[in-house]
XYZ file of C-alpha atoms in Angstrom:
421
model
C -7.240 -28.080 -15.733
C -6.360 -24.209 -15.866
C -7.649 -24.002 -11.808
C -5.238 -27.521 -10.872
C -2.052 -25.862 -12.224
C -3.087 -22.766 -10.876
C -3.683 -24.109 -7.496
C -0.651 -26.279 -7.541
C 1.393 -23.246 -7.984
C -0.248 -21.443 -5.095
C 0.576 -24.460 -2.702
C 3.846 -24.798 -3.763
C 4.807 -21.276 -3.284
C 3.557 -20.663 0.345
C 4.836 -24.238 0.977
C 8.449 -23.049 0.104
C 7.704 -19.957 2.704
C 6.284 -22.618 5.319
C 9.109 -24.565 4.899
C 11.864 -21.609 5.191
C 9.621 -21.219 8.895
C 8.607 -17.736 7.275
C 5.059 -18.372 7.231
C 2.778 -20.351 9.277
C -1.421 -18.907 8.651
C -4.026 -19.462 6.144
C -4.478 -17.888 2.909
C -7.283 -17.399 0.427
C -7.213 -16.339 -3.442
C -10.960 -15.842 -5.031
C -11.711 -14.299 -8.205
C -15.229 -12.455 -8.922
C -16.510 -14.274 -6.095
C -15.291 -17.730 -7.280
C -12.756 -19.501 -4.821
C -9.456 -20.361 -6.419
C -7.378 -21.489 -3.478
C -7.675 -21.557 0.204
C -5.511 -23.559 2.050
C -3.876 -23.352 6.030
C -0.016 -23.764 6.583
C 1.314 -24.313 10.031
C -0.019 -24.416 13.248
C -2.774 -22.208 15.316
C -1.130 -23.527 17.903
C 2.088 -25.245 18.238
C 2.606 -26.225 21.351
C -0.732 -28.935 21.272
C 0.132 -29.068 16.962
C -3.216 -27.787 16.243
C -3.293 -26.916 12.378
C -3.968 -23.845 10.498
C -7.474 -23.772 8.243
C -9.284 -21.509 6.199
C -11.432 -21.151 9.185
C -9.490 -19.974 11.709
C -9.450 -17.005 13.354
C -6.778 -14.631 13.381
C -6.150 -11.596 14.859
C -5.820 -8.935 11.938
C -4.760 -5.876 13.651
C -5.385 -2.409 11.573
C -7.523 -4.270 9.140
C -9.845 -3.900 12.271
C -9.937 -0.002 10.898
C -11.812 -0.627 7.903
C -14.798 -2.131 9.370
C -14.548 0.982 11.959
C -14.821 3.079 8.925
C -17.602 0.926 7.464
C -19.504 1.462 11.045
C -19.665 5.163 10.367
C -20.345 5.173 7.032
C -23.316 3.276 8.112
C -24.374 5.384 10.706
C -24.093 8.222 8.303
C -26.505 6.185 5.729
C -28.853 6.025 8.990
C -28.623 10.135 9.546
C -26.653 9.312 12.842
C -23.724 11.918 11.976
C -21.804 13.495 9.196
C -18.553 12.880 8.172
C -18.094 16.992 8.640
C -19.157 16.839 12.011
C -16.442 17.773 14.435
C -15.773 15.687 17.319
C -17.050 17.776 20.070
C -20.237 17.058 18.321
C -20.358 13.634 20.347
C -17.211 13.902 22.249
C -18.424 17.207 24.229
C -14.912 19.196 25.749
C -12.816 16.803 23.171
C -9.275 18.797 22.912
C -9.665 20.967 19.865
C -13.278 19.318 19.240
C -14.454 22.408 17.301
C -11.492 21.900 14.796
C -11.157 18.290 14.353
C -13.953 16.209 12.096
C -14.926 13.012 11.632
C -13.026 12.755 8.523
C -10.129 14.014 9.786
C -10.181 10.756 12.144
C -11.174 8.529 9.103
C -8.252 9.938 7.290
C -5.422 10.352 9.851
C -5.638 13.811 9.046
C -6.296 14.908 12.390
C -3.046 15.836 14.004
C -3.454 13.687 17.220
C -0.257 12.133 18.423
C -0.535 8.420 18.402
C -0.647 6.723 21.433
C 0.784 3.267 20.447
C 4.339 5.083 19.794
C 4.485 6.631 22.918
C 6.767 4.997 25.549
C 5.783 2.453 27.928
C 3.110 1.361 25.273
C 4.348 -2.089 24.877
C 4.948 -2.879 29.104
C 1.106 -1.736 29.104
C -0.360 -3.172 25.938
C -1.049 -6.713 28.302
C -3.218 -4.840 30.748
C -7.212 -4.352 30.597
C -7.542 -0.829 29.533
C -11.214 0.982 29.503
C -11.412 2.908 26.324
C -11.771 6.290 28.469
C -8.378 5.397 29.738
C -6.924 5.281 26.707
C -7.925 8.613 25.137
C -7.351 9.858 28.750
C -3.679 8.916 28.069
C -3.164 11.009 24.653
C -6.152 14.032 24.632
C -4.232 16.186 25.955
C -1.143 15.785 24.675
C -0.333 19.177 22.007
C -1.505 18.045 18.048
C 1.654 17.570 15.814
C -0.316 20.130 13.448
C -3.426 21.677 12.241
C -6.310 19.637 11.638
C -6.591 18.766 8.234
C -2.833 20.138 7.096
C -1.141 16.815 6.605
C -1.632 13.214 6.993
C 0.012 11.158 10.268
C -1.150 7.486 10.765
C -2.720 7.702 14.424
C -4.629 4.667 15.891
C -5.806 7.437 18.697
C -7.847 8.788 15.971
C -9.791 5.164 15.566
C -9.953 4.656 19.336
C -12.397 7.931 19.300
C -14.545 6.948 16.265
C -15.028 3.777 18.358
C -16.662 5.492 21.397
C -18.597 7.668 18.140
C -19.658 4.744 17.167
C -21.015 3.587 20.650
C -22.917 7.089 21.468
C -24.436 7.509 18.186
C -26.001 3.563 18.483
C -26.321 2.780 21.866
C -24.609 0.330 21.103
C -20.983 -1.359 22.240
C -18.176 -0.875 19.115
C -18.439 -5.077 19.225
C -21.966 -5.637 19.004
C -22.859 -2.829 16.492
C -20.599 -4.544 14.073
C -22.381 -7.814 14.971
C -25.548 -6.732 13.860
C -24.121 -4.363 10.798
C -21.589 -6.065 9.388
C -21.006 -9.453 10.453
C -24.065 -11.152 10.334
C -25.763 -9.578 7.850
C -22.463 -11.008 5.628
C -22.525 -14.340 7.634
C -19.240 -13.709 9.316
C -19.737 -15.919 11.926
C -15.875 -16.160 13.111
C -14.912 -12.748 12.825
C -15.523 -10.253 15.890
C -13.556 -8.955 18.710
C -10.678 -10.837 20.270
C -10.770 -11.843 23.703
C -8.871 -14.805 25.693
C -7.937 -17.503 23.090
C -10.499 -20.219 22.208
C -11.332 -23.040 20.154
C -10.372 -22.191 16.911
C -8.269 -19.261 17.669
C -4.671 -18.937 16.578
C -1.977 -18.042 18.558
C 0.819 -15.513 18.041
C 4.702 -16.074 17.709
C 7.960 -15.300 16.709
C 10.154 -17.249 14.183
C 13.877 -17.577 14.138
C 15.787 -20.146 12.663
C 13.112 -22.302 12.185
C 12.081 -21.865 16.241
C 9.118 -20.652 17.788
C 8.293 -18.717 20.650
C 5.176 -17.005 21.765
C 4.927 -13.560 21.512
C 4.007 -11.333 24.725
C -0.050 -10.945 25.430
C -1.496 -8.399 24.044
C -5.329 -7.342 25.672
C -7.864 -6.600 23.361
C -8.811 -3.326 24.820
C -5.186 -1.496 24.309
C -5.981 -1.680 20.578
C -9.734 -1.326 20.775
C -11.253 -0.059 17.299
C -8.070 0.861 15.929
C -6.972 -3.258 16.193
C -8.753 -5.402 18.579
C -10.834 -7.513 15.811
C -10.367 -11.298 14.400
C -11.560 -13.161 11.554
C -10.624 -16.034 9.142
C -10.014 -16.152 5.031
C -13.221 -17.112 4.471
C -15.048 -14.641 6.564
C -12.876 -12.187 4.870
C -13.589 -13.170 1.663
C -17.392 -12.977 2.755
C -16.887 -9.492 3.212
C -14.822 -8.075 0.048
C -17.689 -9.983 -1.553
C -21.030 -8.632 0.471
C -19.434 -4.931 0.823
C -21.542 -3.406 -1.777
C -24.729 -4.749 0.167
C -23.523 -3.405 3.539
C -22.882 0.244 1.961
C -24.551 2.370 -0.729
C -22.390 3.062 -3.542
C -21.230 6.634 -2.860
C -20.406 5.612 0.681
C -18.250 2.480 -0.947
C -16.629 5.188 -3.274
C -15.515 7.257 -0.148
C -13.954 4.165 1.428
C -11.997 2.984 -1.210
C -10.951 6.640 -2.861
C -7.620 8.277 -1.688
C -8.473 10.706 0.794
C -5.004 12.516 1.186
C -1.325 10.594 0.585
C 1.922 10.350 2.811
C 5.343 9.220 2.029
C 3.983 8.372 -2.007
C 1.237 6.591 -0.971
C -2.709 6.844 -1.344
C -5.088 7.040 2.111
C -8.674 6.392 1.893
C -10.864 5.337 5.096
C -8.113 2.795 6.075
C -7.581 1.642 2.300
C -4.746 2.218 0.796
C -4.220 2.927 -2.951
C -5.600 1.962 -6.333
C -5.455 -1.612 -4.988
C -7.369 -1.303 -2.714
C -5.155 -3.023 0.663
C -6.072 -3.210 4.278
C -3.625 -4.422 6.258
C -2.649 -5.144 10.039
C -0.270 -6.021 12.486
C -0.841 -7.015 16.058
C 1.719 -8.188 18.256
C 2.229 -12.274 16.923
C -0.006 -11.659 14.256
C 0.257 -9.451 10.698
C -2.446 -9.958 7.754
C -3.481 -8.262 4.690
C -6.180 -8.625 2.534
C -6.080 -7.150 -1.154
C -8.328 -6.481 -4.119
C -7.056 -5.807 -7.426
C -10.541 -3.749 -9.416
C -9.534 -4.322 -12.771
C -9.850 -8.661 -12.551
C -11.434 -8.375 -9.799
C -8.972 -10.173 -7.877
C -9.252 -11.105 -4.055
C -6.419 -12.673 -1.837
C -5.831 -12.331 2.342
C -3.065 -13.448 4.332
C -3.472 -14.156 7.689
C -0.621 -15.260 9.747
C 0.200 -16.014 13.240
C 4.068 -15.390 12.981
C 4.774 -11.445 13.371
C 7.237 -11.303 11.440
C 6.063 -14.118 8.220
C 6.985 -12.987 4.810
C 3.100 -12.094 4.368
C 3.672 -9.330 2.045
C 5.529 -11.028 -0.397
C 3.331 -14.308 -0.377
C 0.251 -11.944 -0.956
C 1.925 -9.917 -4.077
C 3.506 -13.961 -5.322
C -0.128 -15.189 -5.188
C -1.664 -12.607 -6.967
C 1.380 -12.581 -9.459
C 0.474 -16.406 -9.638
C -3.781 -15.964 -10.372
C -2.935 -13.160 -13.321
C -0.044 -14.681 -14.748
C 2.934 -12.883 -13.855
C 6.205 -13.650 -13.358
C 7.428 -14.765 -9.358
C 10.003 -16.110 -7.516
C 9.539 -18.743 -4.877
C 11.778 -17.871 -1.485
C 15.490 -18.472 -0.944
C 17.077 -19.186 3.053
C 18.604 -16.120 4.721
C 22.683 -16.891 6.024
C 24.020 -14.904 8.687
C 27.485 -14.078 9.047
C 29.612 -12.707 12.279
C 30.588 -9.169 12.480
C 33.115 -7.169 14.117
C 31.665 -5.428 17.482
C 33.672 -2.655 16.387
C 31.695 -2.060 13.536
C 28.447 -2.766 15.193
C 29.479 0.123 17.485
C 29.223 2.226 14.080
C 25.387 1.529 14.155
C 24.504 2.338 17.766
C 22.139 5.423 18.366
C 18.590 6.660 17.686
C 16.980 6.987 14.809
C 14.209 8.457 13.153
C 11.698 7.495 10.344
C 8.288 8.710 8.789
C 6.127 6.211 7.748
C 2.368 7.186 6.048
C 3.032 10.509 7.638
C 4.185 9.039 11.069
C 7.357 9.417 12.926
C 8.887 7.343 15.084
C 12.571 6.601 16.496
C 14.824 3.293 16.562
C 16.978 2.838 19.061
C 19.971 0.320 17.911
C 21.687 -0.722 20.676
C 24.860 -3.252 21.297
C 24.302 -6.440 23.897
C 27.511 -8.334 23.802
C 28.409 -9.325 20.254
C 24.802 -8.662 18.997
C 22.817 -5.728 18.002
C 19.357 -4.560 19.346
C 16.632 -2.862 17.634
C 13.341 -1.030 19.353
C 11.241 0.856 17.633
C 8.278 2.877 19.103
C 5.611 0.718 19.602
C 7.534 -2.693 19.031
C 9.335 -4.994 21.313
C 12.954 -5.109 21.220
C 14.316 -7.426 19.048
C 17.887 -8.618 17.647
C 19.558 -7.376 14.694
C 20.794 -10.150 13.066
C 23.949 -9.803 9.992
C 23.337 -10.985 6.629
C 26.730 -8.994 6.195
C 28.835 -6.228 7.823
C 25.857 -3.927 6.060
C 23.050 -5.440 5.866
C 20.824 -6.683 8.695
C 17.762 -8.801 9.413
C 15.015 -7.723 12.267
C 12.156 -10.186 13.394
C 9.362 -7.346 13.539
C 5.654 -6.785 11.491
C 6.433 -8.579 9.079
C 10.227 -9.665 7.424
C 12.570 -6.755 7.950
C 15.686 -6.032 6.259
C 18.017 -2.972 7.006
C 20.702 -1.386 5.170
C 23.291 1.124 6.721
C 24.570 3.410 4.248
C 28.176 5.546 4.611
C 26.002 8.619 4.858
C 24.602 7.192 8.163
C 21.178 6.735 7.383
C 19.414 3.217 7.359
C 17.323 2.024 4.128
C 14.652 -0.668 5.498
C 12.425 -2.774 3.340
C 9.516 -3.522 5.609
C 7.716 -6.016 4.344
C 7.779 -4.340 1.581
C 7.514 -1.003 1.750
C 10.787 1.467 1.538
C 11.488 3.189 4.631
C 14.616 5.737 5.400
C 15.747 6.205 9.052
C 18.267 9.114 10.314
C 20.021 9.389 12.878
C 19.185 12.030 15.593
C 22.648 13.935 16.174
């Protein structure tokens, strides 16, 4: 009786989100292994109304880094490397390959810039890409610091351990995660993403309650740093098999925080006591989350890049232990003044898990713009003269303060932007 109200409270809450058109995706809650809820919402595709399941596959962006990291740590079970190695090691004439390790990549330690802020990213990111042109387009580009000094989030740093990966197996990145990881766990819809097929969702965009599909984004521009897919169950598969793909103290260094940015814990792509992976691709965001202490398990997978998956993730998991939640209210827009949009125009910079990038906010007509490095542009829309709402990863709210900074909640997470004078 306990699991029906339980359940019933799941549906009901991601059903308000679906509704609000702030979700379409699948979702899965399990606890010690035992399934609690799994339901799809939405469509995979919308165009041809094919629904959402438990079984389709998504793409799941940066949650693609933790089975990189579970690749190494398997290699280094097998006496392929060390985590100390540097990366000249098996990257001979790497940039700085004497100074940078293995674990410095794992961590985001390293120092290298990251290649998905850099301009021109986003007009490329629908264009086959070998993975030699790729690092050809950051190595040698100066390192924001010292190896091993601070912590910056860099997907170039994943894009190396995935041609590691390949020299040290003789293996591609794809099928050495075939044969380590996904079949031994019976993942038999998760891999990497090429053209859409049967069973594959599609990415969009919401706004007021409309669709529209998001721009193409090739596989190989995010490579081992974001190019994989999977479904809930798959995923659920492998929270669950994890301590028969690595030995303990290699399941202790994934999970453990490695070094912290910006108040928050970094392991090898986990972040925090609960232990989170999450990911954003361009249509897509996801995040899958284990709470240790009840053993709790629930993903998100969406195909709308900017769903409120964040919040339905922390409401169903509020929902399985018994906490207090809210179920979803409608955002209202208002008009404002151009003359005090023309207060908000300018760049901006912000540090995220030891990352900066810039917004530009920029007026078109009576509307505002909003870019940010690695993102397409997108409108700013009022919620009043103050506060603003930006379809990006995730839901996106903005705040600009009399001091002329900008407060964002990013699905989220508290972010402060400054403006570059």
């Amino acid at each position: 009786m306990r699991m029906f109200f339980l359940s019933r409270r799941m549906d009901a809450l991601v059903r308000a989100y679906t509704r609000l058109g702030r979700f379409s995706g699948a979702v899965l809650v399990a606890r010690g292994g035992r399934r609690l809820f799994a339901r799809g919402y939405g469509h995979a595709d919308h165009e041809h109304a094919v629904p959402n399941t438990p079984r389709t596959a998504f793409r799941i962006g940066s949650q693609t880094k933790t089975f990189t990291a579970i690749a190494i740590l398997r290699l280094r079970e097998k006496g392929r490397l060390r985590l100390t190695d540097p990366i000249g090691h098996h990257l001979p004439g790497y940039p700085h390959g004497d100074a940078i390790t293995l674990h410095h990549l794992l961590t985001n330690t390293s120092g290298i810039p990251d290649y998905v802020t850099t301009d021109g990213f986003t007009r490329a990111m629908g264009t086959p890409r070998t993975r030699a042109a790729l690092i050809a387009g950051f190595k040698d580009r100066p390192l924001l610091f010292e190896p091993g000094a601070r912590m910056s989030y860099s997907n170039s740093g994943w894009v190396l351990l995935g041609e590691v990966i390949e020299r040290s197996s003789g293996l591609t990145y794809g099928a050495y995660l075939r044969r380590q990881v996904f079949e031994p766990l019976a993942m038999e819809r998760s891999g990497l993403t090429g053209d859409p097929a049967a069973g594959h969702a599609l990415g969009y965009m919401a706004s007021d309650g409309r669709l529209t599909r998001t721009p193409r984004v090739h596989s190989s521009s995010q490579d081992a740093a974001g190019a994989l897919h999977s479904t809930a169950k798959d995923l659920l598969r492998w929270n669950r098999g994890l301590p028969r793909l690595l030995r303990p103290e290699s399941l202790a260094e994934l999970v453990k925080p490695h070094t912290a940015a910006d108040g928050t814990g970094y392991g090898c792509a986990v972040r925090g006591d609960r232990v989170e992976s999450a990911g954003g691709a361009i249509g897509f965001v996801s995040v899958s989350a284990h709470y240790r202490r009840d053993d709790l398990f629930v993903t998100v997978l969406s195909n709308i890049e900017n769903a409120a998956f964040a919040e339905i993730e922390a409401g169903l998991a509020a929902v399985a232990r018994g906490e207090p939640y809210e179920l979803p209210g409608r955002r209202v827009f208002v008009t404002v003044d151009p003359v005090v949009l023309d207060r908000y125009t300018g760049r901006y910079t912000m540090r995220y898990m030891g990352r900066t990038s810039t917004m530009d906010v920029t007026r078109d007509g009576d509307q505002l713009m909003v870019e940010v490095q690695g993102l397409v542009r997108t409108e700013l829309r009022p919620m009043s003269e103050t506060r603003f709402y930006a379809r990006m990863k995730g839901e996106v709210e903005l705040d600009f303060l009399a001091t002329g900074e900008v407060a964002l909640n990013w699905a989220g997470q508290d972010v402060t932007a400054r403006p570059v004078t």
